[in-house]
């Protein structure tokens, strides 16, 4: 799949995400918009997965540690064929399996339940270690937020991954510089992230998290350093693609009104012309 196709898929995911948040009256639209390009590359370019066999033992694994952006994952899974596209309209409705945080028991393609921040990377380290013990070649990818990297459990996992030499593990940090209610710099400023990960023995690469070509290169097998886990620090914008949401902390989980929805949809539709 070429770069232009990936861009079009990501734009379609953004539009469906906007619609679903508006109709549900809830969601985490800012962080969803920032991570959609990364998820699109993972599922349509990088990872070896089969929607017809979601539990294939040889599949690559993705852990969406920033589980509050589950809607973005659901839409990408739907576009990839794991769940019906029309099921997105049930998001957050009574008895829907599409809850505010992903559930592996209910949704095909979800590898582990996430929501409490700081849990995804430790789980991912366990997955990568299991693959190593079994002599398997599948890869594990973990997506975290940058605010989430304030959690101490992540740094314990970072130390373990380096100790075990897990070069089949890739951590992608959605570095949009914002967290719930404030900027990262105003809470617990952990940036710059690359030297910290490198100090623990990780191979680190920085990319524009909205540049499909850069993301594809950084996540490819050719970009793996033997014997070292990989961290991709993806510089992104919260609310990417929508002018009044972009880099605006208020849109962590704000819901657009009718006028804002119309404006945002027009901007996203215009971006594919």
CSV table of N, CA, C and O in Angstrom, one decimal, residues 51-172:
chain,number,residue,atom,x,y,z
A,51,UNK,N,-7.4,-10.6,9.5
A,51,UNK,CA,-8.7,-10.4,10.2
A,51,UNK,C,-9.5,-11.7,10.3
A,51,UNK,O,-10.3,-11.8,11.1
A,52,UNK,N,-9.2,-12.6,9.3
A,52,UNK,CA,-10.0,-13.9,9.4
A,52,UNK,C,-9.4,-14.8,10.4
A,52,UNK,O,-10.1,-15.8,10.8
A,53,UNK,N,-8.2,-14.6,10.9
A,53,UNK,CA,-7.6,-15.4,12.0
A,53,UNK,C,-7.0,-14.4,13.0
A,53,UNK,O,-5.8,-14.3,13.1
A,54,UNK,N,-7.9,-13.7,13.8
A,54,UNK,CA,-7.4,-12.7,14.7
A,54,UNK,C,-6.5,-13.3,15.8
A,54,UNK,O,-5.8,-12.5,16.5
A,55,UNK,N,-6.6,-14.6,16.1
A,55,UNK,CA,-5.8,-15.2,17.1
A,55,UNK,C,-4.7,-16.1,16.6
A,55,UNK,O,-4.2,-17.0,17.2
A,56,UNK,N,-4.3,-15.9,15.3
A,56,UNK,CA,-3.2,-16.6,14.7
A,56,UNK,C,-2.0,-16.5,15.6
A,56,UNK,O,-1.5,-15.4,15.9
A,57,UNK,N,-1.4,-17.6,16.1
A,57,UNK,CA,-0.3,-17.5,17.0
A,57,UNK,C,0.9,-16.8,16.4
A,57,UNK,O,1.8,-16.3,17.2
A,58,UNK,N,1.0,-16.7,15.1
A,58,UNK,CA,2.2,-16.1,14.5
A,58,UNK,C,2.0,-14.6,14.1
A,58,UNK,O,2.8,-14.0,13.5
A,59,UNK,N,0.8,-14.1,14.5
A,59,UNK,CA,0.5,-12.7,14.2
A,59,UNK,C,1.4,-11.7,15.0
A,59,UNK,O,1.9,-12.0,16.0
A,60,UNK,N,1.6,-10.5,14.4
A,60,UNK,CA,2.2,-9.4,15.2
A,60,UNK,C,1.1,-8.9,16.2
A,60,UNK,O,-0.1,-9.0,15.9
A,61,UNK,N,1.6,-8.3,17.3
A,61,UNK,CA,0.7,-7.8,18.3
A,61,UNK,C,0.9,-6.3,18.4
A,61,UNK,O,2.0,-5.7,18.4
A,62,UNK,N,-0.3,-5.6,18.7
A,62,UNK,CA,-0.3,-4.2,19.0
A,62,UNK,C,-1.0,-4.1,20.4
A,62,UNK,O,-2.1,-4.5,20.6
A,63,UNK,N,-0.4,-3.3,21.3
A,63,UNK,CA,-1.0,-3.0,22.6
A,63,UNK,C,-1.2,-1.4,22.5
A,63,UNK,O,-0.2,-0.7,22.5
A,64,UNK,N,-2.4,-1.0,22.5
A,64,UNK,CA,-2.8,0.4,22.6
A,64,UNK,C,-2.8,0.8,24.1
A,64,UNK,O,-3.9,0.7,24.7
A,65,UNK,N,-1.7,1.2,24.6
A,65,UNK,CA,-1.6,1.4,26.0
A,65,UNK,C,-2.4,2.7,26.4
A,65,UNK,O,-3.0,2.7,27.5
A,66,UNK,N,-2.5,3.7,25.5
A,66,UNK,CA,-3.3,4.8,25.7
A,66,UNK,C,-4.8,4.4,25.3
A,66,UNK,O,-5.3,4.8,24.3
A,67,UNK,N,-5.3,3.6,26.2
A,67,UNK,CA,-6.6,2.9,25.9
A,67,UNK,C,-7.8,3.8,25.8
A,67,UNK,O,-8.8,3.4,25.2
A,68,UNK,N,-7.7,5.1,26.3
A,68,UNK,CA,-8.8,6.0,26.2
A,68,UNK,C,-9.0,6.4,24.7
A,68,UNK,O,-10.1,7.0,24.4
A,69,UNK,N,-8.1,6.1,23.8
A,69,UNK,CA,-8.3,6.4,22.4
A,69,UNK,C,-8.8,5.2,21.6
A,69,UNK,O,-8.5,5.0,20.5
A,70,UNK,N,-9.5,4.4,22.3
A,70,UNK,CA,-10.0,3.1,21.8
A,70,UNK,C,-10.8,3.3,20.5
A,70,UNK,O,-10.8,2.4,19.6
A,71,UNK,N,-11.6,4.4,20.4
A,71,UNK,CA,-12.4,4.6,19.2
A,71,UNK,C,-11.6,4.6,17.9
A,71,UNK,O,-12.0,4.0,16.9
A,72,UNK,N,-10.4,5.2,18.0
A,72,UNK,CA,-9.5,5.2,16.8
A,72,UNK,C,-9.1,3.8,16.4
A,72,UNK,O,-9.1,3.5,15.2
A,73,UNK,N,-8.8,3.0,17.4
A,73,UNK,CA,-8.4,1.6,17.2
A,73,UNK,C,-9.6,0.9,16.6
A,73,UNK,O,-9.5,0.1,15.6
A,74,UNK,N,-10.8,1.0,17.1
A,74,UNK,CA,-12.0,0.3,16.6
A,74,UNK,C,-12.2,0.6,15.1
A,74,UNK,O,-12.5,-0.3,14.3
A,75,UNK,N,-12.1,1.9,14.8
A,75,UNK,CA,-12.3,2.3,13.4
A,75,UNK,C,-11.3,1.7,12.5
A,75,UNK,O,-11.6,1.2,11.4
A,76,UNK,N,-10.0,1.7,12.9
A,76,UNK,CA,-9.0,1.1,12.1
A,76,UNK,C,-9.2,-0.4,12.0
A,76,UNK,O,-9.0,-1.0,10.9
A,77,UNK,N,-9.6,-1.1,13.1
A,77,UNK,CA,-9.9,-2.5,13.0
A,77,UNK,C,-11.1,-2.8,12.0
A,77,UNK,O,-11.1,-3.8,11.3
A,78,UNK,N,-12.0,-1.9,12.1
A,78,UNK,CA,-13.2,-2.1,11.1
A,78,UNK,C,-12.8,-1.9,9.7
A,78,UNK,O,-13.2,-2.7,8.8
A,79,UNK,N,-11.9,-0.9,9.4
A,79,UNK,CA,-11.4,-0.7,8.1
A,79,UNK,C,-10.6,-1.8,7.6
A,79,UNK,O,-10.5,-2.2,6.4
A,80,UNK,N,-9.9,-2.5,8.5
A,80,UNK,CA,-9.0,-3.6,8.2
A,80,UNK,C,-9.8,-4.9,8.1
A,80,UNK,O,-9.2,-6.0,7.6
A,81,UNK,N,-11.1,-4.9,8.6
A,81,UNK,CA,-11.9,-6.1,8.4
A,81,UNK,C,-12.1,-7.0,9.6
A,81,UNK,O,-12.6,-8.1,9.6
A,82,UNK,N,-11.6,-6.5,10.8
A,82,UNK,CA,-11.7,-7.3,12.0
A,82,UNK,C,-13.2,-7.3,12.6
A,82,UNK,O,-13.6,-8.2,13.2
A,83,UNK,N,-13.8,-6.1,12.4
A,83,UNK,CA,-15.2,-6.0,12.9
A,83,UNK,C,-16.0,-5.3,11.8
A,83,UNK,O,-15.4,-4.6,11.0
A,84,UNK,N,-17.3,-5.4,11.8
A,84,UNK,CA,-18.1,-4.7,10.8
A,84,UNK,C,-18.0,-3.2,10.9
A,84,UNK,O,-18.0,-2.6,12.0
A,85,UNK,N,-17.9,-2.5,9.7
A,85,UNK,CA,-17.9,-1.1,9.7
A,85,UNK,C,-19.1,-0.4,10.4
A,85,UNK,O,-18.9,0.6,11.1
A,86,UNK,N,-20.2,-1.0,10.2
A,86,UNK,CA,-21.4,-0.3,10.7
A,86,UNK,C,-21.5,-0.5,12.2
A,86,UNK,O,-22.4,0.1,12.9
A,87,UNK,N,-20.7,-1.3,12.8
A,87,UNK,CA,-20.7,-1.5,14.3
A,87,UNK,C,-20.2,-0.2,15.0
A,87,UNK,O,-20.5,0.0,16.2
A,88,UNK,N,-19.4,0.6,14.3
A,88,UNK,CA,-18.9,1.8,14.9
A,88,UNK,C,-20.0,2.7,15.4
A,88,UNK,O,-19.9,3.4,16.4
A,89,UNK,N,-21.2,2.6,14.8
A,89,UNK,CA,-22.3,3.4,15.2
A,89,UNK,C,-22.8,3.0,16.6
A,89,UNK,O,-23.6,3.8,17.2
A,90,UNK,N,-22.4,1.9,17.1
A,90,UNK,CA,-22.8,1.4,18.5
A,90,UNK,C,-21.9,1.9,19.6
A,90,UNK,O,-22.1,1.6,20.8
A,91,UNK,N,-20.9,2.7,19.2
A,91,UNK,CA,-19.8,3.1,20.2
A,91,UNK,C,-20.5,3.7,21.4
A,91,UNK,O,-21.3,4.7,21.3
A,92,UNK,N,-20.2,3.1,22.6
A,92,UNK,CA,-20.6,3.6,23.9
A,92,UNK,C,-22.1,3.4,24.2
A,92,UNK,O,-22.6,3.8,25.2
A,93,UNK,N,-22.8,2.8,23.3
A,93,UNK,CA,-24.2,2.5,23.5
A,93,UNK,C,-24.4,1.3,24.5
A,93,UNK,O,-23.5,0.5,24.6
A,94,UNK,N,-25.6,1.2,25.1
A,94,UNK,CA,-25.8,0.1,26.0
A,94,UNK,C,-25.7,-1.3,25.3
A,94,UNK,O,-26.1,-1.4,24.2
A,95,UNK,N,-24.9,-2.2,25.9
A,95,UNK,CA,-24.7,-3.5,25.4
A,95,UNK,C,-23.7,-3.6,24.2
A,95,UNK,O,-23.5,-4.7,23.7
A,96,UNK,N,-23.2,-2.5,23.8
A,96,UNK,CA,-22.2,-2.5,22.8
A,96,UNK,C,-20.9,-3.0,23.3
A,96,UNK,O,-20.5,-2.8,24.5
A,97,UNK,N,-20.2,-3.8,22.4
A,97,UNK,CA,-18.8,-4.3,22.8
A,97,UNK,C,-17.8,-3.2,22.6
A,97,UNK,O,-16.6,-3.4,23.0
A,98,UNK,N,-18.2,-2.1,22.0
A,98,UNK,CA,-17.2,-1.0,21.7
A,98,UNK,C,-17.3,0.0,22.9
A,98,UNK,O,-17.9,1.0,22.8
A,99,UNK,N,-16.6,-0.4,24.0
A,99,UNK,CA,-16.6,0.5,25.1
A,99,UNK,C,-15.6,1.6,25.0
A,99,UNK,O,-14.8,1.7,24.1
A,100,UNK,N,-15.5,2.4,26.0
A,100,UNK,CA,-14.6,3.6,26.0
A,100,UNK,C,-13.1,3.1,26.1
A,100,UNK,O,-12.2,3.9,25.8
A,101,UNK,N,-12.9,1.9,26.6
A,101,UNK,CA,-11.5,1.3,26.6
A,101,UNK,C,-11.6,-0.1,26.0
A,101,UNK,O,-12.6,-0.8,26.1
A,102,UNK,N,-10.6,-0.5,25.3
A,102,UNK,CA,-10.6,-1.8,24.5
A,102,UNK,C,-10.6,-3.0,25.4
A,102,UNK,O,-10.0,-3.0,26.4
A,103,UNK,N,-11.4,-4.0,25.0
A,103,UNK,CA,-11.6,-5.2,25.7
A,103,UNK,C,-11.2,-6.4,24.8
A,103,UNK,O,-12.0,-6.7,23.8
A,104,UNK,N,-10.2,-7.2,25.1
A,104,UNK,CA,-9.8,-8.2,24.2
A,104,UNK,C,-10.7,-9.4,24.2
A,104,UNK,O,-10.8,-10.2,23.3
A,105,UNK,N,-11.5,-9.6,25.3
A,105,UNK,CA,-12.5,-10.6,25.3
A,105,UNK,C,-13.6,-10.4,24.3
A,105,UNK,O,-14.2,-11.3,23.8
A,106,UNK,N,-13.9,-9.1,24.1
A,106,UNK,CA,-15.1,-8.8,23.3
A,106,UNK,C,-14.8,-8.4,21.8
A,106,UNK,O,-15.6,-8.6,20.9
A,107,UNK,N,-13.6,-7.8,21.6
A,107,UNK,CA,-13.4,-7.2,20.3
A,107,UNK,C,-12.2,-7.9,19.6
A,107,UNK,O,-11.1,-7.9,20.0
A,108,UNK,N,-12.5,-8.6,18.4
A,108,UNK,CA,-11.4,-9.2,17.7
A,108,UNK,C,-10.3,-8.2,17.3
A,108,UNK,O,-10.6,-7.1,16.8
A,109,UNK,N,-9.1,-8.6,17.5
A,109,UNK,CA,-8.0,-7.7,17.1
A,109,UNK,C,-7.4,-6.9,18.3
A,109,UNK,O,-6.3,-6.4,18.2
A,110,UNK,N,-8.1,-6.8,19.4
A,110,UNK,CA,-7.6,-6.2,20.6
A,110,UNK,C,-6.8,-7.2,21.4
A,110,UNK,O,-7.3,-8.3,21.7
A,111,UNK,N,-5.6,-6.9,21.7
A,111,UNK,CA,-4.7,-7.9,22.3
A,111,UNK,C,-4.7,-7.9,23.8
A,111,UNK,O,-4.4,-8.9,24.4
A,112,UNK,N,-5.0,-6.8,24.4
A,112,UNK,CA,-5.1,-6.7,25.9
A,112,UNK,C,-6.0,-5.6,26.3
A,112,UNK,O,-6.0,-4.5,25.6
A,113,UNK,N,-6.6,-5.7,27.4
A,113,UNK,CA,-7.4,-4.6,27.9
A,113,UNK,C,-6.5,-3.5,28.4
A,113,UNK,O,-5.5,-3.8,29.1
A,114,UNK,N,-6.8,-2.3,28.1
A,114,UNK,CA,-6.0,-1.1,28.5
A,114,UNK,C,-6.9,0.0,29.0
A,114,UNK,O,-8.1,0.1,28.6
A,115,UNK,N,-6.4,0.9,29.8
A,115,UNK,CA,-7.1,2.0,30.3
A,115,UNK,C,-6.3,2.6,31.4
A,115,UNK,O,-5.9,3.8,31.3
A,116,UNK,N,-6.0,1.9,32.5
A,116,UNK,CA,-5.0,2.4,33.5
A,116,UNK,C,-3.7,2.6,32.8
A,116,UNK,O,-3.0,1.7,32.4
A,117,UNK,N,-3.2,3.9,32.8
A,117,UNK,CA,-2.0,4.2,32.1
A,117,UNK,C,-0.8,3.6,32.7
A,117,UNK,O,-0.7,3.5,33.9
A,118,UNK,N,0.1,3.2,31.9
A,118,UNK,CA,1.4,2.6,32.4
A,118,UNK,C,1.3,1.1,32.4
A,118,UNK,O,2.3,0.4,32.8
A,119,UNK,N,0.3,0.5,31.9
A,119,UNK,CA,0.2,-1.0,32.0
A,119,UNK,C,0.5,-1.6,30.6
A,119,UNK,O,1.0,-2.8,30.6
A,120,UNK,N,0.4,-0.9,29.5
A,120,UNK,CA,0.5,-1.5,28.2
A,120,UNK,C,2.0,-2.0,27.9
A,120,UNK,O,2.2,-3.0,27.4
A,121,UNK,N,2.9,-1.1,28.2
A,121,UNK,CA,4.3,-1.5,27.9
A,121,UNK,C,4.8,-2.7,28.7
A,121,UNK,O,5.4,-3.6,28.2
A,122,UNK,N,4.5,-2.8,30.0
A,122,UNK,CA,4.9,-4.0,30.7
A,122,UNK,C,4.2,-5.3,30.1
A,122,UNK,O,4.9,-6.3,30.0
A,123,UNK,N,3.0,-5.2,29.7
A,123,UNK,CA,2.4,-6.3,29.0
A,123,UNK,C,3.1,-6.6,27.7
A,123,UNK,O,3.4,-7.8,27.3
A,124,UNK,N,3.4,-5.6,26.9
A,124,UNK,CA,4.2,-5.7,25.7
A,124,UNK,C,5.5,-6.4,25.9
A,124,UNK,O,6.0,-7.2,25.1
A,125,UNK,N,6.2,-6.0,26.9
A,125,UNK,CA,7.5,-6.7,27.2
A,125,UNK,C,7.3,-8.2,27.5
A,125,UNK,O,8.1,-9.0,27.0
A,126,UNK,N,6.2,-8.5,28.2
A,126,UNK,CA,5.9,-10.0,28.4
A,126,UNK,C,5.6,-10.7,27.1
A,126,UNK,O,6.1,-11.8,26.9
A,127,UNK,N,4.9,-10.0,26.2
A,127,UNK,CA,4.6,-10.6,24.9
A,127,UNK,C,5.9,-10.9,24.1
A,127,UNK,O,6.1,-11.9,23.5
A,128,UNK,N,6.7,-9.8,24.0
A,128,UNK,CA,8.0,-9.9,23.3
A,128,UNK,C,8.9,-11.0,23.9
A,128,UNK,O,9.6,-11.8,23.1
A,129,UNK,N,8.9,-11.1,25.2
A,129,UNK,CA,9.7,-12.1,25.9
A,129,UNK,C,9.2,-13.5,25.5
A,129,UNK,O,10.0,-14.5,25.3
A,130,UNK,N,7.9,-13.7,25.5
A,130,UNK,CA,7.3,-15.0,25.2
A,130,UNK,C,7.7,-15.4,23.8
A,130,UNK,O,8.0,-16.6,23.5
A,131,UNK,N,7.6,-14.4,22.8
A,131,UNK,CA,8.0,-14.8,21.5
A,131,UNK,C,9.5,-15.2,21.4
A,131,UNK,O,9.8,-16.2,20.7
A,132,UNK,N,10.3,-14.6,22.1
A,132,UNK,CA,11.7,-14.9,22.2
A,132,UNK,C,11.9,-16.3,22.8
A,132,UNK,O,12.7,-17.2,22.2
A,133,UNK,N,11.2,-16.6,23.8
A,133,UNK,CA,11.3,-18.0,24.5
A,133,UNK,C,10.9,-19.1,23.6
A,133,UNK,O,11.4,-20.2,23.6
A,134,UNK,N,9.8,-18.8,22.7
A,134,UNK,CA,9.3,-19.8,21.8
A,134,UNK,C,10.0,-19.8,20.5
A,134,UNK,O,9.7,-20.7,19.7
A,135,UNK,N,11.0,-18.9,20.3
A,135,UNK,CA,11.7,-18.9,19.0
A,135,UNK,C,10.9,-18.4,17.9
A,135,UNK,O,11.1,-18.7,16.7
A,136,UNK,N,9.8,-17.6,18.2
A,136,UNK,CA,8.9,-17.0,17.1
A,136,UNK,C,9.4,-15.7,16.6
A,136,UNK,O,10.1,-14.9,17.3
A,137,UNK,N,9.1,-15.4,15.4
A,137,UNK,CA,9.5,-14.2,14.7
A,137,UNK,C,8.5,-13.0,14.7
A,137,UNK,O,8.8,-12.0,14.2
A,138,UNK,N,7.4,-13.2,15.4
A,138,UNK,CA,6.4,-12.1,15.4
A,138,UNK,C,6.9,-11.0,16.2
A,138,UNK,O,7.7,-11.1,17.1
A,139,UNK,N,6.3,-9.8,15.9
A,139,UNK,CA,6.8,-8.5,16.6
A,139,UNK,C,5.7,-8.0,17.5
A,139,UNK,O,4.5,-8.2,17.3
A,140,UNK,N,6.1,-7.2,18.5
A,140,UNK,CA,5.2,-6.6,19.4
A,140,UNK,C,5.4,-5.1,19.3
A,140,UNK,O,6.5,-4.6,19.4
A,141,UNK,N,4.3,-4.4,19.2
A,141,UNK,CA,4.2,-2.9,19.1
A,141,UNK,C,3.4,-2.4,20.3
A,141,UNK,O,2.3,-2.9,20.5
A,142,UNK,N,3.9,-1.3,20.9
A,142,UNK,CA,3.1,-0.7,22.0
A,142,UNK,C,3.0,0.8,21.7
A,142,UNK,O,4.1,1.4,21.4
A,143,UNK,N,1.8,1.3,21.8
A,143,UNK,CA,1.6,2.8,21.6
A,143,UNK,C,1.2,3.4,23.0
A,143,UNK,O,0.2,3.0,23.6
A,144,UNK,N,2.0,4.3,23.4
A,144,UNK,CA,1.7,5.1,24.7
A,144,UNK,C,1.6,6.6,24.3
A,144,UNK,O,2.0,7.1,23.3
A,145,UNK,N,1.0,7.3,25.3
A,145,UNK,CA,1.0,8.7,25.2
A,145,UNK,C,2.2,9.2,25.9
A,145,UNK,O,2.9,8.5,26.6
A,146,UNK,N,2.5,10.5,25.7
A,146,UNK,CA,3.7,11.1,26.4
A,146,UNK,C,3.4,11.4,27.8
A,146,UNK,O,4.3,11.1,28.7
A,147,UNK,N,2.2,11.8,28.2
A,147,UNK,CA,1.9,12.0,29.6
A,147,UNK,C,2.0,10.7,30.3
A,147,UNK,O,2.3,10.6,31.5
A,148,UNK,N,1.6,9.6,29.6
A,148,UNK,CA,1.6,8.3,30.2
A,148,UNK,C,3.0,7.9,30.6
A,148,UNK,O,3.2,7.0,31.5
A,149,UNK,N,4.0,8.4,29.9
A,149,UNK,CA,5.4,8.1,30.2
A,149,UNK,C,5.9,8.6,31.6
A,149,UNK,O,7.0,8.3,32.0
A,150,UNK,N,5.0,9.3,32.3
A,150,UNK,CA,5.3,9.8,33.6
A,150,UNK,C,5.1,8.6,34.6
A,150,UNK,O,5.6,8.7,35.8
A,151,UNK,N,4.5,7.5,34.2
A,151,UNK,CA,4.2,6.4,35.1
A,151,UNK,C,5.5,5.6,35.3
A,151,UNK,O,6.2,5.2,34.3
A,152,UNK,N,5.8,5.3,36.5
A,152,UNK,CA,7.0,4.5,36.8
A,152,UNK,C,7.0,3.1,36.3
A,152,UNK,O,8.1,2.6,36.0
A,153,UNK,N,5.9,2.5,36.1
A,153,UNK,CA,5.8,1.1,35.6
A,153,UNK,C,6.4,1.0,34.2
A,153,UNK,O,7.0,0.0,33.8
A,154,UNK,N,6.3,2.1,33.4
A,154,UNK,CA,6.9,2.1,32.1
A,154,UNK,C,8.4,2.0,32.2
A,154,UNK,O,9.0,1.3,31.4
A,155,UNK,N,9.0,2.7,33.1
A,155,UNK,CA,10.5,2.7,33.2
A,155,UNK,C,11.0,1.4,33.7
A,155,UNK,O,12.1,1.0,33.3
A,156,UNK,N,10.3,0.7,34.6
A,156,UNK,CA,10.6,-0.7,34.9
A,156,UNK,C,10.6,-1.6,33.7
A,156,UNK,O,11.5,-2.4,33.5
A,157,UNK,N,9.6,-1.4,32.9
A,157,UNK,CA,9.5,-2.2,31.7
A,157,UNK,C,10.6,-1.9,30.7
A,157,UNK,O,11.1,-2.8,30.0
A,158,UNK,N,10.9,-0.6,30.6
A,158,UNK,CA,12.0,-0.2,29.7
A,158,UNK,C,13.4,-0.8,30.1
A,158,UNK,O,14.1,-1.3,29.3
A,159,UNK,N,13.6,-0.9,31.4
A,159,UNK,CA,14.8,-1.5,31.9
A,159,UNK,C,14.8,-3.0,31.6
A,159,UNK,O,15.8,-3.6,31.1
A,160,UNK,N,13.7,-3.7,31.8
A,160,UNK,CA,13.6,-5.1,31.6
A,160,UNK,C,13.8,-5.4,30.1
A,160,UNK,O,14.5,-6.4,29.7
A,161,UNK,N,13.1,-4.7,29.2
A,161,UNK,CA,13.3,-4.9,27.8
A,161,UNK,C,14.7,-4.8,27.3
A,161,UNK,O,15.2,-5.6,26.5
A,162,UNK,N,15.4,-3.8,27.8
A,162,UNK,CA,16.8,-3.7,27.5
A,162,UNK,C,17.7,-4.9,28.0
A,162,UNK,O,18.5,-5.4,27.3
A,163,UNK,N,17.4,-5.2,29.2
A,163,UNK,CA,18.1,-6.4,29.8
A,163,UNK,C,17.9,-7.6,29.0
A,163,UNK,O,18.9,-8.4,28.8
A,164,UNK,N,16.7,-7.9,28.5
A,164,UNK,CA,16.4,-9.1,27.8
A,164,UNK,C,16.8,-8.9,26.3
A,164,UNK,O,16.7,-9.9,25.6
A,165,UNK,N,17.2,-7.8,25.9
A,165,UNK,CA,17.6,-7.6,24.5
A,165,UNK,C,16.5,-7.8,23.5
A,165,UNK,O,16.7,-8.4,22.4
A,166,UNK,N,15.3,-7.3,23.8
A,166,UNK,CA,14.1,-7.5,23.0
A,166,UNK,C,14.0,-6.7,21.8
A,166,UNK,O,13.3,-5.7,21.7
A,167,UNK,N,14.7,-7.1,20.8
A,167,UNK,CA,14.7,-6.3,19.5
A,167,UNK,C,13.5,-6.6,18.7
A,167,UNK,O,13.3,-6.1,17.6
A,168,UNK,N,12.6,-7.5,19.2
A,168,UNK,CA,11.3,-7.7,18.6
A,168,UNK,C,10.2,-6.8,19.2
A,168,UNK,O,9.0,-7.0,18.9
A,169,UNK,N,10.6,-5.9,20.0
A,169,UNK,CA,9.6,-4.9,20.7
A,169,UNK,C,9.9,-3.5,20.2
A,169,UNK,O,11.0,-3.0,20.1
A,170,UNK,N,8.8,-2.9,19.8
A,170,UNK,CA,8.8,-1.5,19.4
A,170,UNK,C,7.9,-0.6,20.2
A,170,UNK,O,6.6,-0.9,20.2
A,171,UNK,N,8.4,0.4,20.9
A,171,UNK,CA,7.5,1.3,21.6
A,171,UNK,C,7.4,2.6,20.8
A,171,UNK,O,8.3,3.1,20.3
A,172,UNK,N,6.1,3.0,20.6
A,172,UNK,CA,5.8,4.2,19.9
A,172,UNK,C,5.2,5.2,20.8
A,172,UNK,O,4.1,4.9,21.4
